[in-house]
Coordinates of C-alpha atoms and ligand atoms in Angstrom, one line a residue:
X1 CA 21.4 3.3 -0.7
X2 CA 22.9 0.6 -2.9
X3 CA 21.4 0.0 -6.4
X4 CA 19.6 -3.1 -5.1
X5 CA 18.9 -2.5 -1.4
X6 CA 16.4 -5.3 -1.4
X7 CA 18.5 -7.9 -3.0
X8 CA 17.4 -11.5 -2.1
X9 CA 14.3 -10.4 -0.3
X10 CA 10.8 -11.7 -0.9
X11 CA 7.9 -9.3 -1.1
X12 CA 4.1 -9.6 -1.4
X13 CA 2.2 -6.7 -2.8
X14 CA -1.6 -6.9 -2.6
X15 CA -3.7 -5.3 -5.3
X16 CA -0.7 -5.2 -7.7
X17 CA -2.4 -5.8 -11.1
X18 CA -2.7 -2.0 -11.7
X19 CA -2.2 1.5 -10.4
X20 CA -0.1 2.1 -7.2
X21 CA 0.3 -1.6 -6.5
X22 CA 1.8 -2.4 -9.9
X23 CA 4.1 0.6 -9.5
X24 CA 5.3 -0.7 -6.1
X25 CA 5.7 -4.2 -7.3
X26 CA 7.9 -3.1 -10.2
X27 CA 10.0 -0.8 -8.0
X28 CA 10.6 -3.5 -5.3
X29 CA 11.7 -5.8 -8.1
X30 CA 14.0 -3.2 -9.6
X31 CA 15.5 -2.9 -6.1
X32 CA 16.3 -6.7 -6.1
X33 CA 13.2 -8.3 -4.5
X34 CA 11.3 -11.3 -5.8
X35 CA 7.6 -10.4 -5.8
X36 CA 4.2 -12.0 -5.4
X37 CA 1.8 -10.0 -7.5
X38 CA -1.6 -10.4 -5.8
X39 CA -4.7 -9.6 -7.8
X40 CA -8.4 -10.1 -7.4
X41 CA -9.9 -9.7 -10.8
X42 CA -7.3 -8.8 -13.5
X43 CA -5.1 -11.8 -14.2
X44 CA -4.0 -10.0 -17.4
X45 CA -2.8 -7.0 -15.5
X46 CA -1.0 -9.1 -12.9
X47 CA 0.6 -11.2 -15.6
X48 CA 1.9 -8.1 -17.3
X49 CA 3.5 -7.0 -14.1
X50 CA 5.0 -10.5 -13.6
X51 CA 6.4 -10.5 -17.1
X52 CA 8.0 -7.1 -16.7
X53 CA 9.6 -8.2 -13.4
X54 CA 10.9 -11.4 -15.0
X55 CA 12.3 -9.4 -17.9
X56 CA 14.3 -7.4 -15.3
X57 CA 15.8 -10.6 -13.9
X58 CA 13.8 -11.0 -10.7
X59 CA 11.3 -13.8 -9.9
X60 CA 7.6 -13.1 -9.7
X61 CA 4.3 -15.0 -9.6
X62 CA 0.7 -13.8 -9.9
X63 CA -1.6 -15.0 -7.1
X64 CA -5.3 -14.5 -7.0
X65 CA -6.9 -13.7 -3.7
X66 CA -9.5 -11.4 -2.3
X67 CA -7.7 -9.9 0.7
X68 CA -11.0 -9.8 2.6
X69 CA -11.4 -13.6 2.5
X70 CA -9.6 -15.5 5.3
X71 CA -9.5 -18.7 3.2
X72 CA -8.1 -17.0 0.1
X73 CA -5.5 -15.1 2.1
X74 CA -4.4 -18.3 3.8
X75 CA -4.1 -20.0 0.3
X76 CA -2.1 -17.0 -1.0
X77 CA 0.4 -17.2 1.9
X78 CA 0.6 -21.0 1.4
X79 CA 1.4 -20.5 -2.2
X80 CA 4.0 -17.8 -1.4
X81 CA 5.7 -20.0 1.1
X82 CA 5.8 -22.8 -1.3
X83 CA 7.2 -20.7 -4.1
X84 CA 9.6 -18.3 -2.2
X85 CA 9.9 -19.9 1.3
X86 CA 9.8 -16.6 3.2
X87 CA 8.3 -13.1 3.3
X88 CA 10.5 -10.1 4.1
X89 CA 8.2 -7.3 2.9
X90 CA 4.4 -7.1 2.9
X91 CA 2.9 -4.1 1.1
X92 CA -0.8 -3.9 2.1
X93 CA -1.9 -2.1 -1.0
X94 CA -5.3 -3.5 -2.0
X95 CA -8.0 -1.0 -1.6
X96 CA -11.0 0.5 -3.3
X97 CA -13.6 3.2 -3.2
X98 CA -17.4 3.0 -3.2
X99 CA -18.4 6.6 -2.9
X100 CA -21.9 7.9 -1.9
X101 CA -23.4 10.8 0.0
X102 CA -23.7 9.7 3.6
X103 CA -27.4 9.3 3.7
X104 CA -27.4 7.2 0.6
X105 CA -24.5 5.0 1.5
X106 CA -25.6 1.4 1.7
X107 CA -24.4 -1.0 4.3
X108 CA -23.0 -3.1 1.5
X109 CA -20.9 -0.1 0.3
X110 CA -19.7 0.5 3.9
X111 CA -18.8 -3.2 4.5
X112 CA -17.1 -3.6 1.1
X113 CA -14.7 -0.7 1.7
X114 CA -14.0 -1.5 5.3
X115 CA -13.5 -5.2 4.6
X116 CA -11.1 -4.7 1.7
X117 CA -9.2 -1.6 2.9
X118 CA -9.0 -2.5 6.7
X119 CA -9.9 -6.1 7.4
X120 CA -7.7 -7.2 4.4
X121 CA -4.7 -5.5 6.1
X122 CA -5.5 -7.4 9.3
X123 CA -5.7 -10.8 7.6
X124 CA -2.6 -10.3 5.4
X125 CA -0.5 -8.7 8.1
X126 CA -1.3 -11.5 10.6
X127 CA 0.0 -14.2 8.2
X128 CA 3.1 -12.1 7.3
X129 CA 4.0 -11.3 10.8
X130 CA 3.7 -14.9 12.0
X131 CA 6.1 -16.0 9.2
X132 CA 8.5 -13.1 10.0
X133 CA 8.5 -14.0 13.7
X134 CA 9.1 -17.7 13.0
X135 CA 12.1 -17.0 10.9
X136 CA 13.6 -14.0 12.6
X137 CA 16.5 -11.8 11.4
X138 CA 18.7 -13.3 8.6
X139 CA 22.1 -11.7 8.9
X140 CA 23.3 -10.1 5.7
X141 CA 19.7 -9.9 4.2
X142 CA 18.2 -7.1 6.3
X143 CA 18.8 -5.5 9.7
X144 CA 15.2 -6.5 10.7
X145 CA 13.1 -9.5 10.7
X146 CA 10.5 -8.0 8.4
X147 CA 8.8 -4.9 7.0
X148 CA 5.1 -4.1 6.7
X149 CA 4.0 -1.2 4.6
X150 CA 0.4 -0.1 4.7
X151 CA -1.0 1.9 1.8
X152 CA -2.9 4.6 3.5
X153 CA -3.9 7.9 2.0
X154 CA -3.9 11.6 2.6
X155 CA -7.5 10.8 3.8
X156 CA -6.1 9.3 7.0
X157 CA -5.9 13.0 8.1
X158 CA -8.0 14.9 5.5
X159 CA -11.8 14.4 6.0
X160 CA -13.5 13.7 2.7
X161 CA -17.2 14.4 2.2
X162 CA -19.0 11.8 0.2
X163 CA -16.5 9.1 1.1
X164 CA -17.3 8.3 4.8
X165 CA -16.5 4.6 4.3
X166 CA -13.1 5.2 2.6
X167 CA -12.0 8.0 5.0
X168 CA -13.0 5.8 8.0
X169 CA -11.0 2.9 6.6
X170 CA -7.9 5.0 6.2
X171 CA -8.3 6.6 9.6
X172 CA -8.4 3.0 10.8
X173 CA -5.3 2.1 8.9
X174 CA -3.4 4.9 10.8
X175 CA -3.9 3.4 14.3
X176 CA -3.7 -0.1 13.0
X177 CA -0.3 0.6 11.6
X178 CA 0.9 2.6 14.7
X179 CA -0.3 0.0 17.1
X180 CA 1.4 -2.8 15.3
X181 CA 4.6 -0.7 15.0
X182 CA 4.6 -0.4 18.8
X183 CA 3.7 -4.0 19.4
X184 CA 6.2 -5.5 17.0
X185 CA 9.2 -3.2 17.4
X186 CA 10.8 -5.4 20.1
X187 CA 10.7 -8.2 17.5
X188 CA 12.5 -6.0 15.0
X189 CA 9.5 -5.9 12.6
X190 CA 9.0 -2.4 11.2
X191 CA 5.5 -1.2 10.3
X192 CA 4.9 2.0 8.4
X193 CA 2.4 3.6 6.0
X194 CA 2.6 5.6 2.8
X195 CA 0.0 8.3 2.4
X196 CA -0.4 8.9 -1.3
X197 CA -2.2 12.1 -2.5
X198 CA -3.7 12.2 -5.9
X199 CA -1.8 9.6 -8.0
X200 CA -2.9 9.1 -11.6
X201 CA -4.5 5.6 -11.5
X202 CA -7.9 4.0 -12.4
X203 CA -9.3 4.7 -8.9
X204 CA -9.5 8.5 -9.4
X205 CA -9.9 8.7 -13.2
X206 CA -12.7 11.2 -12.9
X207 CA -10.4 13.6 -11.0
X208 CA -7.9 13.8 -13.9
X209 CA -9.3 12.6 -17.2
X210 CA -10.7 16.0 -18.4
X211 CA -8.7 19.2 -18.5
X212 CA -11.3 20.9 -16.2
X213 CA -11.1 18.1 -13.7
X214 CA -7.3 18.1 -13.7
X215 CA -7.2 21.9 -13.3
X216 CA -9.5 21.7 -10.3
X217 CA -7.5 18.9 -8.8
X218 CA -4.2 20.8 -9.2
X219 CA -5.6 23.6 -7.0
X220 CA -5.2 21.0 -4.2
X221 CA -1.6 20.1 -5.0
X222 CA 0.9 22.9 -4.2
X223 CA 3.6 21.1 -6.2
X224 CA 1.6 21.5 -9.3
X225 CA 1.5 18.0 -10.8
X226 CA -0.5 14.8 -10.3
X227 CA 1.5 11.9 -8.9
X228 CA 2.4 8.7 -10.7
X229 CA 2.7 5.2 -9.3
X230 CA 6.6 5.4 -9.5
X231 CA 6.5 8.2 -7.0
X232 CA 5.0 5.7 -4.5
X233 CA 7.2 2.9 -5.7
X234 CA 10.4 4.7 -4.7
X235 CA 9.0 5.6 -1.3
X236 CA 8.2 1.9 -0.7
X237 CA 11.7 0.8 -1.7
X238 CA 13.2 3.3 0.8
X239 CA 10.8 2.4 3.6
X240 CA 11.5 -1.4 3.0
X241 CA 15.3 -0.9 2.9
X242 CA 17.9 -0.7 5.7
X243 CA 18.2 3.0 4.9
X244 CA 15.0 3.4 6.8
X245 CA 15.9 0.9 9.6
X246 CA 15.2 3.5 12.4
X247 CA 11.8 4.5 10.8
X248 CA 8.9 2.8 12.5
X249 CA 5.2 3.7 13.0
X250 CA 5.3 6.6 10.5
X251 CA 3.1 7.7 7.7
X252 CA 5.2 9.0 4.8
X253 CA 2.9 11.4 2.9
X254 CA 3.8 11.3 -0.8
X255 CA 1.3 13.9 -2.0
X256 CA 2.9 17.0 -3.6
X257 CA 1.9 18.9 -0.5
X258 CA -1.8 18.0 -0.5
X259 CA -1.7 17.8 3.3
X260 CA -0.4 21.3 3.6
X261 CA -3.8 23.1 3.6
X262 CA -3.2 24.6 0.2
X263 CA -6.3 26.7 0.4
X264 CA -4.5 28.8 3.1
X265 CA -1.7 29.7 0.7
X266 CA -3.6 32.9 -0.2
X267 CA -6.3 32.9 2.4
X268 CA -6.9 32.7 6.1
Ligands
BGC301 C1 -8.0 8.4 -3.3 C2 -8.1 9.2 -4.6 C3 -7.9 10.6 -4.4 C4 -6.7 10.9 -3.5 C5 -6.6 12.4 -3.1 C6 -6.8 8.8 -2.6 O1 -6.7 8.1 -1.4 O2 -8.1 7.0 -3.5 O3 -9.3 8.9 -5.3 O4 -7.7 11.3 -5.7 O5 -6.8 10.2 -2.3 O6 -7.8 13.0 -2.7

């Protein structure tokens, strides 16, 4: 892969004001892409990512939109087209948790997680794919007409007690992604997922911010360390690049081995 495999390409990363989304936005920019940094509440966080990208010499803008709102998503794409004129890479990253034991989970908690984590991907991907289809392949820019990367989770395969809404959303992402990959391949649009394990971000602070919590988390990670957003950023760059041109409909787990049934290492 060249130093800047995404040179000249335009990317949108949803939920990019912190955590994994911020790490992915920075990595795509370092690989040569201009980036729309979407956020829903933290303008300050998004602006910091934009400033860092600009300091590296790429273009970036912060755009506020709740990915679950059709009108806000429409406005975000209008703004991106106005500013950048195209979309080559969509990273559906925006996601959240609202955890509760199943019998206590409210319908509002269920709906909030499904609408952000799953319906948000539907809305953003539909806009992106329409634009990719309308433009087609640009010779010299990329071998395909567009790339969609869905931020899934190890919980698209690992059931997770106390997180029925979140696990259901990620299970949904799996077949959403695979179905689109099958449907859009003839148009040379690649659709893949990244399945992060435990990455040190605000979403899972309780799992790493005390030595006891971290020690118990590490029992689930054979590789022996918690992940960082840059681990996901480099996976996103590769998946978006022509180096992965024959990769379609896959979930790339970036999890230090969390999906390897670590409890069987000395059991079973
Ligand atoms: C969740 C994190 C969790 C990780 C591993 C992620 O999808 O958002 O809270 O630490 O999976 O269980």
